[in-house]
Coordinates of C-alpha atoms in Angstrom, one line a residue:
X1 CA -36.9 -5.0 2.0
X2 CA -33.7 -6.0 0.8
X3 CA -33.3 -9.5 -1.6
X4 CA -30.7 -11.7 -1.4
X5 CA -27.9 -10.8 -4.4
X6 CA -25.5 -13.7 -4.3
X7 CA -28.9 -15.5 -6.0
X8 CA -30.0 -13.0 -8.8
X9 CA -32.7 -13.6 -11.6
X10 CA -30.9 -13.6 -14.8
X11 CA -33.6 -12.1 -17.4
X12 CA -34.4 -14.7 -20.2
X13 CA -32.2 -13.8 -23.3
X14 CA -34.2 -12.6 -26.0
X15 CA -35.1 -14.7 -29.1
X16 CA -31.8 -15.3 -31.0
X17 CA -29.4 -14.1 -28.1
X18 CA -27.1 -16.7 -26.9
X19 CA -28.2 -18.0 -23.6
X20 CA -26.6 -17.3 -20.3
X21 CA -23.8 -20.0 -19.6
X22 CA -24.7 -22.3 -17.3
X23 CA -23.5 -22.5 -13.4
X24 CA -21.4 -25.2 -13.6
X25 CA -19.5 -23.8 -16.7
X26 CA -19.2 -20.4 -14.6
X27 CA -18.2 -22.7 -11.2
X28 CA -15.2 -24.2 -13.4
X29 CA -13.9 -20.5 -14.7
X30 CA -14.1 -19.0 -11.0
X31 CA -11.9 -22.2 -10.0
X32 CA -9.1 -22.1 -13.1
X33 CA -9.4 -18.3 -12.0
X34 CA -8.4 -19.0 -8.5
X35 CA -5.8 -21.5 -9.0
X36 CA -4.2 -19.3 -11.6
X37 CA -4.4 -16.5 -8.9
X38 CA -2.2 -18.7 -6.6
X39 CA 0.1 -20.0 -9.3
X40 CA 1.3 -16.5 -10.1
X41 CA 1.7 -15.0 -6.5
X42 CA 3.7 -18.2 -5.8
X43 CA 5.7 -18.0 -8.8
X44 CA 6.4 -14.0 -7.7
X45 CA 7.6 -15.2 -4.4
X46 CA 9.7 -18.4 -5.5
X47 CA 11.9 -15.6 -8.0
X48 CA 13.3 -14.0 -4.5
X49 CA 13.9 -11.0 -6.4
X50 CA 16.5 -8.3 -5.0
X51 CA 15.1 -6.6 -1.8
X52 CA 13.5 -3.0 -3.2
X53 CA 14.6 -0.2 -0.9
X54 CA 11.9 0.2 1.0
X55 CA 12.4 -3.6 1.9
X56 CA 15.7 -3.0 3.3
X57 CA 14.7 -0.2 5.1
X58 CA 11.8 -2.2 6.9
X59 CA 14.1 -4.7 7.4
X60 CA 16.4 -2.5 9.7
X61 CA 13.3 -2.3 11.9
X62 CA 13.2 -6.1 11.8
X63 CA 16.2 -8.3 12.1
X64 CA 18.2 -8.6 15.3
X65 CA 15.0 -6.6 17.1
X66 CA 13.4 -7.9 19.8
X67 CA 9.9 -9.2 18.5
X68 CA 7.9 -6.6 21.0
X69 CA 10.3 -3.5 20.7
X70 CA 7.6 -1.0 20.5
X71 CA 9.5 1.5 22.4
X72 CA 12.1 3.0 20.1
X73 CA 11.3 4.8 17.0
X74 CA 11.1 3.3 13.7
X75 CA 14.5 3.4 11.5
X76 CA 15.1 5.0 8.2
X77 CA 11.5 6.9 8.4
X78 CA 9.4 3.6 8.2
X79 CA 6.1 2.6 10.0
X80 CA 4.2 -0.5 9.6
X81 CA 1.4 -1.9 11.9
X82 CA 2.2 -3.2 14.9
X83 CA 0.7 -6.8 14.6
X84 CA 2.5 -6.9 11.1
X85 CA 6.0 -6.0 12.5
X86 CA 5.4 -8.7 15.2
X87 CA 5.2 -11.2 12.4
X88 CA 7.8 -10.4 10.7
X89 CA 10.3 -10.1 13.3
X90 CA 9.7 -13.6 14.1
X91 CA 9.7 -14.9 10.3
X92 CA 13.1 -13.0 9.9
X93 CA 14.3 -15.8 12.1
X94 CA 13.5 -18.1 10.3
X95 CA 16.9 -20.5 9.2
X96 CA 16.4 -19.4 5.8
X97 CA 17.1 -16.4 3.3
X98 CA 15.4 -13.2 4.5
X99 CA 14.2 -12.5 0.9
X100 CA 12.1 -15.6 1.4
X101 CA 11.5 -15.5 5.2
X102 CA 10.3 -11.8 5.4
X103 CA 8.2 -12.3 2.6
X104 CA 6.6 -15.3 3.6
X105 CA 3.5 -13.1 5.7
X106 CA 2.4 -10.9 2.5
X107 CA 2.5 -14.1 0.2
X108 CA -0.3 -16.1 2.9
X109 CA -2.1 -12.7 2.8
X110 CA -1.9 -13.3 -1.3
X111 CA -3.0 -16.7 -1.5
X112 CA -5.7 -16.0 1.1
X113 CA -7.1 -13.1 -0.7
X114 CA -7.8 -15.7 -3.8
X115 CA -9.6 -17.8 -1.6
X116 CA -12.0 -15.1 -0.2
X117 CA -12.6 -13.5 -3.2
X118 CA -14.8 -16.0 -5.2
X119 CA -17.4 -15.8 -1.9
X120 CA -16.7 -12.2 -1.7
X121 CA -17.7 -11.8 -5.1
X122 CA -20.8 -14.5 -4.8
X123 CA -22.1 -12.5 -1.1
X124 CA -22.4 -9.0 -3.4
X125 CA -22.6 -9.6 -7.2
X126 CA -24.3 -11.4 -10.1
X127 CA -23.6 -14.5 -10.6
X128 CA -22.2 -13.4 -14.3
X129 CA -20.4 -10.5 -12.9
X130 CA -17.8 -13.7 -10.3
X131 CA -15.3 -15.2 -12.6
X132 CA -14.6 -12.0 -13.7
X133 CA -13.7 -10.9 -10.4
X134 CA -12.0 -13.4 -9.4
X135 CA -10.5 -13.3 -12.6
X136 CA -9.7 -9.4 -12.3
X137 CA -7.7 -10.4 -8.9
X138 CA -6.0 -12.9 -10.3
X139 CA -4.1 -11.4 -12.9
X140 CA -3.8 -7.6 -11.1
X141 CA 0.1 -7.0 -11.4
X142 CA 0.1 -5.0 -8.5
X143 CA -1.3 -7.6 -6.2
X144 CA 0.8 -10.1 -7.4
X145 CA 4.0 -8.2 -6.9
X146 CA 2.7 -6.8 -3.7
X147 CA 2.3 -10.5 -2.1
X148 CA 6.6 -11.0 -2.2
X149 CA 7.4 -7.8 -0.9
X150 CA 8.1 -7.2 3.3
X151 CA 5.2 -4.5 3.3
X152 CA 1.7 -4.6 4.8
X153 CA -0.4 -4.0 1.3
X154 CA -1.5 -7.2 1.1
X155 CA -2.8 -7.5 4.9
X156 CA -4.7 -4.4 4.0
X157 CA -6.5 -6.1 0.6
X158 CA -7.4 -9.8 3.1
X159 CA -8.6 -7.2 5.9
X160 CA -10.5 -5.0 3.7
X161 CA -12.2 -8.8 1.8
X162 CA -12.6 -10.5 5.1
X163 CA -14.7 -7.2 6.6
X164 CA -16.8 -7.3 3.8
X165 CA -17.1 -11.1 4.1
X166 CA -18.5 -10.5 7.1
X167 CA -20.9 -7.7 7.0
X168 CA -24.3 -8.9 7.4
X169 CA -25.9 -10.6 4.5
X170 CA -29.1 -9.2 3.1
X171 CA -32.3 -10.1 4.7
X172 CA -34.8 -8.9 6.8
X173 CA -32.9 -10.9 10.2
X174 CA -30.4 -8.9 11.7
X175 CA -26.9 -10.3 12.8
X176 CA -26.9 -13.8 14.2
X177 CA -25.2 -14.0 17.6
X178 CA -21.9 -16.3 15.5
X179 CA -21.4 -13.2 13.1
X180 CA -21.2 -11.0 16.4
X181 CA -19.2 -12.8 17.5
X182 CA -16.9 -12.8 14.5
X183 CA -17.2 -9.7 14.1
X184 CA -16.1 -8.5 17.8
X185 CA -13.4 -10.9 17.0
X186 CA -11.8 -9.8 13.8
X187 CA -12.1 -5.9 14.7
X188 CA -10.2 -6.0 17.4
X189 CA -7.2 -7.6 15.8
X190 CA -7.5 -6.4 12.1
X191 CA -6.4 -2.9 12.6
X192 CA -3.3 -4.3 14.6
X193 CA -2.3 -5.5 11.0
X194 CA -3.7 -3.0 8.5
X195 CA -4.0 0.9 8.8
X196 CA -6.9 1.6 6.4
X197 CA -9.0 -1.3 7.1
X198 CA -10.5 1.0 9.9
X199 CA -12.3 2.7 7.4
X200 CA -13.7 -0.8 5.9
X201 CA -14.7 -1.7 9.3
X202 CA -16.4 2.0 9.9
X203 CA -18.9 1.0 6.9
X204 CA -19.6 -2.7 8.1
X205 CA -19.9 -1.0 11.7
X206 CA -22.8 1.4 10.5
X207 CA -24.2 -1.1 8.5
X208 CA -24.6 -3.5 11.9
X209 CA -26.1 -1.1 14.0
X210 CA -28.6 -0.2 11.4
X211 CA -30.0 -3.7 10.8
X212 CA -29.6 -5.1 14.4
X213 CA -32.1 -2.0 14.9
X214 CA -34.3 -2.9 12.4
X215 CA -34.3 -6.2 13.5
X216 CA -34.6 -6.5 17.1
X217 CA -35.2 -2.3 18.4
X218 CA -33.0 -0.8 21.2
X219 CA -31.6 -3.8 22.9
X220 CA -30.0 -5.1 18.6
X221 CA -28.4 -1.3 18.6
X222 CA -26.7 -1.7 22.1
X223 CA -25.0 -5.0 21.4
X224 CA -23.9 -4.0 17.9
X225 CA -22.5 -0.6 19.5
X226 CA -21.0 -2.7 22.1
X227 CA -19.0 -4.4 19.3
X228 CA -17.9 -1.0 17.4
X229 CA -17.0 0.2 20.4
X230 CA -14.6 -3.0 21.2
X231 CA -13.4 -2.1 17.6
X232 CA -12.4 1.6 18.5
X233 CA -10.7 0.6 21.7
X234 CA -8.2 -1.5 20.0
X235 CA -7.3 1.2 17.1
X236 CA -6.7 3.9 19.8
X237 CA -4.5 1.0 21.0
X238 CA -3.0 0.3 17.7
X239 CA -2.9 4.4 17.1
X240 CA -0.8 5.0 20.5
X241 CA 1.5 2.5 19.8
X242 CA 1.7 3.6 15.9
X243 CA 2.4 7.5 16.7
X244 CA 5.2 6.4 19.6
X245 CA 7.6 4.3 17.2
X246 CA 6.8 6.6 14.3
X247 CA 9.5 9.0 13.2
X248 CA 8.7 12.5 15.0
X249 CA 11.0 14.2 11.7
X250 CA 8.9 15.5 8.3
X251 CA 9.9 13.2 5.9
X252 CA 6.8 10.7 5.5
X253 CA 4.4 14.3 5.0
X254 CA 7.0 15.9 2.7
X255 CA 7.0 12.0 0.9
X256 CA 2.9 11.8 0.9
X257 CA 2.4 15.6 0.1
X258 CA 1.3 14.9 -3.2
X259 CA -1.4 12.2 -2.1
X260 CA -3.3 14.6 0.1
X261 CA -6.6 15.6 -2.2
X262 CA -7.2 19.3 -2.7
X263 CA -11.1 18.9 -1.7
X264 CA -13.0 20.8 -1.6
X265 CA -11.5 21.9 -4.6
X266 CA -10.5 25.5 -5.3
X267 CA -10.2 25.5 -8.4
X268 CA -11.4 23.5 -11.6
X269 CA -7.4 21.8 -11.5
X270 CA -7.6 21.4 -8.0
X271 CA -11.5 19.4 -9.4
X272 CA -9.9 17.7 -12.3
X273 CA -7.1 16.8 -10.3
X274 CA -9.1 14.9 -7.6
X275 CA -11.6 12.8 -10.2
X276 CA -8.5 12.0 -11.8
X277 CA -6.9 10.4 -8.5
X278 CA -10.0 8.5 -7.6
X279 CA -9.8 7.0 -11.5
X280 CA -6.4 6.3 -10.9
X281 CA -7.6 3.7 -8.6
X282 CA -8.6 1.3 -11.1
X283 CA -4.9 1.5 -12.5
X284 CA -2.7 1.8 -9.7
X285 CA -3.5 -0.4 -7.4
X286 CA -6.5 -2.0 -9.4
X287 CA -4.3 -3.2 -12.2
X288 CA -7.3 -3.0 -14.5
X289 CA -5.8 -2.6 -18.1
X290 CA -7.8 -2.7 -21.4
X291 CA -5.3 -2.9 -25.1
X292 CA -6.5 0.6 -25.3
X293 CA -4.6 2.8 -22.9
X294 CA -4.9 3.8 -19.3
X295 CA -7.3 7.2 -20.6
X296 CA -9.7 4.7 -22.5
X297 CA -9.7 2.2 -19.9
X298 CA -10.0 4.9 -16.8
X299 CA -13.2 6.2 -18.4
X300 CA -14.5 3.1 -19.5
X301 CA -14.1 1.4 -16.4
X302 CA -15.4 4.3 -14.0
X303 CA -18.6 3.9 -16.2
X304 CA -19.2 0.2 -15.7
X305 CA -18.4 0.8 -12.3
X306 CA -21.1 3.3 -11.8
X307 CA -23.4 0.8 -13.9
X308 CA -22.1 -1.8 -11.2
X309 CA -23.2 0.4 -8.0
X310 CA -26.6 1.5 -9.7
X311 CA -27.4 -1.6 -10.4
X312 CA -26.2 -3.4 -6.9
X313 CA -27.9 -0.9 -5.3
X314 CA -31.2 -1.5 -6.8
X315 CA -31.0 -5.6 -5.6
X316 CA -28.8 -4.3 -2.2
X317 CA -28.6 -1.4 -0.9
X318 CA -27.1 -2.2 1.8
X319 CA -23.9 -3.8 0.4
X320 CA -23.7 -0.7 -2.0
X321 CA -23.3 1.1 1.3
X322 CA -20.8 -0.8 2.5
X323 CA -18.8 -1.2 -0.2
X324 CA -18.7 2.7 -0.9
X325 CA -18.1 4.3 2.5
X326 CA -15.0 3.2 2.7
X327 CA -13.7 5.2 -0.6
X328 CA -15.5 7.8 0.8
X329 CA -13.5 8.0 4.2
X330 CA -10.5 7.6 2.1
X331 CA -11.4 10.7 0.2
X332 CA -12.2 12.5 3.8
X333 CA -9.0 11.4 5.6
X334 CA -7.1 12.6 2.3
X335 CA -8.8 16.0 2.4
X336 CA -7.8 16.0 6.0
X337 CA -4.3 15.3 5.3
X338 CA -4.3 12.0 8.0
X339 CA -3.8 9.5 5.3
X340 CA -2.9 9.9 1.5
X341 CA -4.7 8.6 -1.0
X342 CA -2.4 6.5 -3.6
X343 CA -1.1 3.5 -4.9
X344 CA 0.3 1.0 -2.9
X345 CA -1.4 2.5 0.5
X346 CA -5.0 1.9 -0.5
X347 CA -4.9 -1.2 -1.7
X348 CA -8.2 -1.8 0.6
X349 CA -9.9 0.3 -1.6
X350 CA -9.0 -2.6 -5.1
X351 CA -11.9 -5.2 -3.7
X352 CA -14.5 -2.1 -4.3
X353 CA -13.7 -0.9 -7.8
X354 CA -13.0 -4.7 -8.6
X355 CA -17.0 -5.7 -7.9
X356 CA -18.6 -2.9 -8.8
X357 CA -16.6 -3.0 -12.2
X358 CA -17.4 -6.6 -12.4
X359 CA -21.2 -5.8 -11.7
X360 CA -21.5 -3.1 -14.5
X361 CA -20.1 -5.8 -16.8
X362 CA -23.0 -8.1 -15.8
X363 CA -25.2 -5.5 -15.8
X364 CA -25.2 -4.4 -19.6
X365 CA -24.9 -7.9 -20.4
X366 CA -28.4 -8.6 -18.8
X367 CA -29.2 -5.1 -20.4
X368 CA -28.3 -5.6 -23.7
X369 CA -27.2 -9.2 -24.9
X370 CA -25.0 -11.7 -22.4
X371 CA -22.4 -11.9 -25.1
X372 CA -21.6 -7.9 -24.3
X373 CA -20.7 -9.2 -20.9
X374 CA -18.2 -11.6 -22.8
X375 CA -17.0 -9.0 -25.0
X376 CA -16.3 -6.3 -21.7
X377 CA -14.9 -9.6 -20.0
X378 CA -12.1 -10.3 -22.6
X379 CA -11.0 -7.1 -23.0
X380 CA -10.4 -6.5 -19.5
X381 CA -9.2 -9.6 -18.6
X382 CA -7.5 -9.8 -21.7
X383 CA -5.5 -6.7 -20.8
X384 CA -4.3 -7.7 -17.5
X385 CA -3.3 -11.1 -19.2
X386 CA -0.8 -9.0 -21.4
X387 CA 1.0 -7.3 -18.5
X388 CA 1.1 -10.6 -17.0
X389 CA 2.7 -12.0 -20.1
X390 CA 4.8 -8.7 -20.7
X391 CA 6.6 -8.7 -16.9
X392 CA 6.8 -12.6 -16.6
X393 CA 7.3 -13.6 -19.7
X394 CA 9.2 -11.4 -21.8
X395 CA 11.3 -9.1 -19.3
X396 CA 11.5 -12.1 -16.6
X397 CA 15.0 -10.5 -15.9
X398 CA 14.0 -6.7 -15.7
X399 CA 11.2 -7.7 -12.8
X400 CA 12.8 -5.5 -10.6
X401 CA 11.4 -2.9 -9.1
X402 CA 13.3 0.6 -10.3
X403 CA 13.2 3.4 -8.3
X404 CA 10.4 6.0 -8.2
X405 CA 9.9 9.2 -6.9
X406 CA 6.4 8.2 -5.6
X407 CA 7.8 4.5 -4.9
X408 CA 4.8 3.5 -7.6
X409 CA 5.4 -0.2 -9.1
X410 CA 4.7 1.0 -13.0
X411 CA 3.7 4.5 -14.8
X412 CA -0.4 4.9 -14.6
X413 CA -3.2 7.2 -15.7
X414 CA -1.8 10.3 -14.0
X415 CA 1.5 9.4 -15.4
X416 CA 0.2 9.6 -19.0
X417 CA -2.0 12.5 -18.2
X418 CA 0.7 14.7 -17.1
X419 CA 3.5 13.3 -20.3
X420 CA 0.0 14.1 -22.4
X421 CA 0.0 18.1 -21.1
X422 CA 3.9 17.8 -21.0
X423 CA 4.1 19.2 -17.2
X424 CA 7.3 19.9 -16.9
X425 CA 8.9 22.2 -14.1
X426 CA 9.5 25.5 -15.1
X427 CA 13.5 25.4 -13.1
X428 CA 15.6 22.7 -12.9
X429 CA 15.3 23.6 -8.8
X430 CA 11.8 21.9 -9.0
X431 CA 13.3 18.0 -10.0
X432 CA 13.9 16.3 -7.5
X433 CA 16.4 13.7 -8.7
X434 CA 19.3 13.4 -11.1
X435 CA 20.3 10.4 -12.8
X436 CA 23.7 9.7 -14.6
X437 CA 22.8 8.0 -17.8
X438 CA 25.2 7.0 -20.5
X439 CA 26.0 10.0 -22.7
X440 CA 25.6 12.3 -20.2
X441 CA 28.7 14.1 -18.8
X442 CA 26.9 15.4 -15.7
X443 CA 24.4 14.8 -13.1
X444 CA 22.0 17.0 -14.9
X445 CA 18.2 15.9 -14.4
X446 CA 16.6 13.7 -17.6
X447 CA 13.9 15.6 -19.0
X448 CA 12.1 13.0 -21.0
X449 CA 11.9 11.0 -17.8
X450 CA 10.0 14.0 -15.4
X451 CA 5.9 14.1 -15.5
X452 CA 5.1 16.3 -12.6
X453 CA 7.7 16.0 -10.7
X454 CA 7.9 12.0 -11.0
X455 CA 11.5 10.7 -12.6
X456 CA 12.4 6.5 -12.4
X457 CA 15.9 5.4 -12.2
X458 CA 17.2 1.9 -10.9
X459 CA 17.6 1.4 -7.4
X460 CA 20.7 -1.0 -8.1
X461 CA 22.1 2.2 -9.5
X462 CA 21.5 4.1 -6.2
X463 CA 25.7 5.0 -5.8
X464 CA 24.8 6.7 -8.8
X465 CA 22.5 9.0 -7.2
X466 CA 24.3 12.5 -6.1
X467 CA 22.3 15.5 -4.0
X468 CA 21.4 18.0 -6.2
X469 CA 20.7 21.5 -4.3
X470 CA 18.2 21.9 -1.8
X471 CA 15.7 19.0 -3.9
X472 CA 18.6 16.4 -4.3
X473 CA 18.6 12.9 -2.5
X474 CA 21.1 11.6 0.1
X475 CA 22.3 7.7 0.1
X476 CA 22.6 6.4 3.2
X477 CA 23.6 3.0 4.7
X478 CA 20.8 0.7 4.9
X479 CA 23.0 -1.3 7.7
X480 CA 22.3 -4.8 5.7
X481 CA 24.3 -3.7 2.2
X482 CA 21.9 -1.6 0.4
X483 CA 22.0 1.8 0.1
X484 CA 19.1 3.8 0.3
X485 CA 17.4 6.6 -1.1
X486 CA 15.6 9.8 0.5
X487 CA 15.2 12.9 0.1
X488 CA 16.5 16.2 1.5
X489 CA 15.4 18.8 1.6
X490 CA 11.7 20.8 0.3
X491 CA 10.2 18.7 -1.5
X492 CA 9.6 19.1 -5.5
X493 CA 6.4 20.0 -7.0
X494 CA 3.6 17.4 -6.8
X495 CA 1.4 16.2 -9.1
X496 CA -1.7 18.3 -10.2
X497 CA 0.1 21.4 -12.4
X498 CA 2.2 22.7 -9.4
X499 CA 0.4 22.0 -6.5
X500 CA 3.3 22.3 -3.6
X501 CA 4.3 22.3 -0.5
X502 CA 7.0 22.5 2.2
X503 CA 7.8 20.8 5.3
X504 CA 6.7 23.4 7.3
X505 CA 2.6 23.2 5.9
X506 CA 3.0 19.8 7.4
X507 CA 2.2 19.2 10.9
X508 CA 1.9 15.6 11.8
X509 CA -1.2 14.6 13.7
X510 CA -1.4 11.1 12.5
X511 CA 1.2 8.4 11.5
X512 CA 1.3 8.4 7.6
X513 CA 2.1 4.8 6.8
X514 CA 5.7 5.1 4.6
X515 CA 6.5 4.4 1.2

């Protein structure tokens, strides 16, 4: 039988080990955590940073559109979810700067997801292992960035929480007729806002249908079916209305290419380059940095994490279920090439690595001594607290997002793995980008600057950006001011020591969400 986890038995420290703090000290850090978690997304939003491209090129989509134009396709190669696109056309009319009006959505998704997170964190963890979870969310650069920019990341981090907020609690009753309701409720209309929350709900819906069985036979199965199958009405909705305003061209599978895993693997790069992708979680989107490099921290953290699920698996099994299917049909739609697996586009998948992280920590504390937990605490904590520092306190003015080649927010682990093996591409053909710099007299790609086909370069500098051959990038007219950037044609080598391909492997079958 399953026990209730959000009340575990803390061991009693050994003779001359420091004792376990006490709840209300632990009650006090989980609420400085949460009000530092909305100071900081609010502070990101009040800056009303210049619009990144991929901002204006929503925006096309957005202003002077009616607000249920689902019959035309999508501009400049974008796609959002409907429900989200319905929002924002009517904030973008809004009497005030569309830098703060079309950002205003993502910021409430911010701010929400700090107010779900410390009973997130209580429904599936130790009680040691939820101020630093909440902690972790609070100070994860991605997230904060993510919550003041016109893109739906943020509705998919609340939809993923809220899901897993409301799967059913441990306990031998099965789901109460409120939480069926709830949860007919909020399936219907989550995947109107958020692509991969489908795959959170598919591991709550499981999860639902297993216990109402248990609990009340035949007749607990039928109704908890009946409410899955409510859920897949409305994403075959959503789905329809996604593939008819999505661009019908190649560009957002020539974009993704890279992020589609090479499983099964077929060969031991094709291996290495897959377990390096899923650790890349932790750093981009995760934002989980250590003071001793993304390598360290990647391995470090995957093995607290893996500490986490054993252990919440031994009090839960159930919410170790539900908290890993979701990676795992992330890793399956990846190897099927219907939704790519990186960054910014998987930010459902940051509430996951976040707990069980925060449960290994707790769990070698109660293992060894508490004061390991502390010691694991700071340093993870303390890491995120120095990029914090680093991007709002020293370079306030260099916030800005520069241009990437993968659209990433900041260089991670497979960044510094490939500079590490000095990947670089055997002709100047295979770059796909070339940046004028001062001291160069030509257009010539920067070599220091390419990792596997990845280069940065300012998006303010965009005029600066020429078409170089058949891999070059084209600037186009972004209809509100800003140029923007895309690419034409093949596309350059991806990640993963030369793993490639061109735009005619890719067949669309499923909207791709875009950069």
């Amino acid at each position: 039988m399953e026990t209730e986890p959000s009340e575990p038995v803390v061991p009693t420290a050994p003779p001359g080990a420091a004792a376990p703090p006490r709840r209300p000290v632990l009650e006090r850090i989980v609420r400085i955590g949460v009000l530092v978690g909305l100071a900081m997304r609010i502070w990101e939003y009040s800056d009303l940073r210049s619009l990144y491209i991929d901002e204006a090129a929503l925006l096309t989509n957005l202003v002077d559109v009616p607000v249920f134009d689902f019959g035309h396709i999508l501009k400049q190669d974008q796609l959002a979810p409907p429900g989200f696109l319905v929002v924002e056309r009517l904030l973008v009319r809004l009497p005030i700067p569309v830098e703060a009006s079309g950002r205003l959505f993502p910021l409430l998704c911010g701010l929400a997801s700090m107010l779900l997170i410390a009973p997130l964190a209580r429904r599936y963890l130790d009680r040691l292992a939820v101020p630093i979870a909440v902690w972790m969310l609070a100070l994860a650069d991605h997230l904060i960035y993510y919550s003041a920019e016109i893109k739906p990341y943020t509705c998919d981090l609340i939809g993923a929480m809220a899901t897993l907020l409301l799967a059913v609690p441990p306990g031998s009753a099965g789901p109460s007729r409120r939480r069926l309701a709830a949860l007919a409720a909020w399936g219907v209309v989550a995947p109107w806002f958020s692509f991969p929350v489908v795959f959170v709900l598919a591991g709550v819906g499981l999860h639902l249908i297993v216990r109402a069985w248990r609990a009340d036979g035949a007749r607990g199965a039928a109704r908890a079916v009946a409410v899955c199958g409510g859920w897949f009405i409305s994403f075959l909705g959503c789905f329809f209305v996604s593939r008819a305003i999505v661009s019908k061209g190649d560009f957002l599978w020539t974009w993704w290419n890279f992020s589609f895993l090479p499983i099964p693997p077929r060969s031991w790069v094709d291996a290495r380059f897959t377990i390096e992708t899923v650790a890349n979680v932790f750093i981009n989107p995760g934002s989980v940095l250590t003071p001793f490099g993304f390598i360290s921290t990647a391995i470090l953290a995957s093995a607290l994490a893996f500490a986490g699920a054993f252990s919440l698996g031994r009090r839960w099994r159930g919410g170790l279920f539900v908290l890993l299917t979701p990676l795992l049909l992330h890793l399956a739609a990846s190897a099927l090439r219907q939704y790519p697996f990186h960054g910014r586009l998987i930010l459902s998948l940051v509430p996951t690595y976040h707990l069980l992280l925060a449960e290994g920590m707790a769990a070698v504390g109660r293992a060894s001594r508490p004061w390991a937990t502390l010691v694991l605490a700071l340093a993870f904590v303390g890491g995120q607290a120095g990029d914090i520092f680093w991007n709002q306190m020293v370079m306030p003015r260099s916030r800005s997002r520069p241009f990437d080649t993968h659209g990433d927010l900041k260089n991670d682990l497979l960044d510094d793995l490939d500079f590490r093996r000095k990947i670089k591409p055997k002709t100047p053909e295979a770059v796909p980008l070339g940046l004028h710099e001062p001291g160069r007299s030509s257009f010539s790609p920067p070599w220091e600057k390419v990792a596997g086909g990845r280069m940065r370069g300012s998006s303010s500098d965009a005029d600066l950006l020429t078409a170089q051959g058949r891999t070059g990038f084209e600037v186009r007219g972004s209809g509100i001011g800003i140029p923007l950037i895309r690419p034409c044609g093949p596309p350059s080598t991806t990640r993963g020591e030369g793993r490639s391909a061109t735009a005619s492997t890719l067949v669309p079958s499923h909207p791709a969400t875009a950069g």
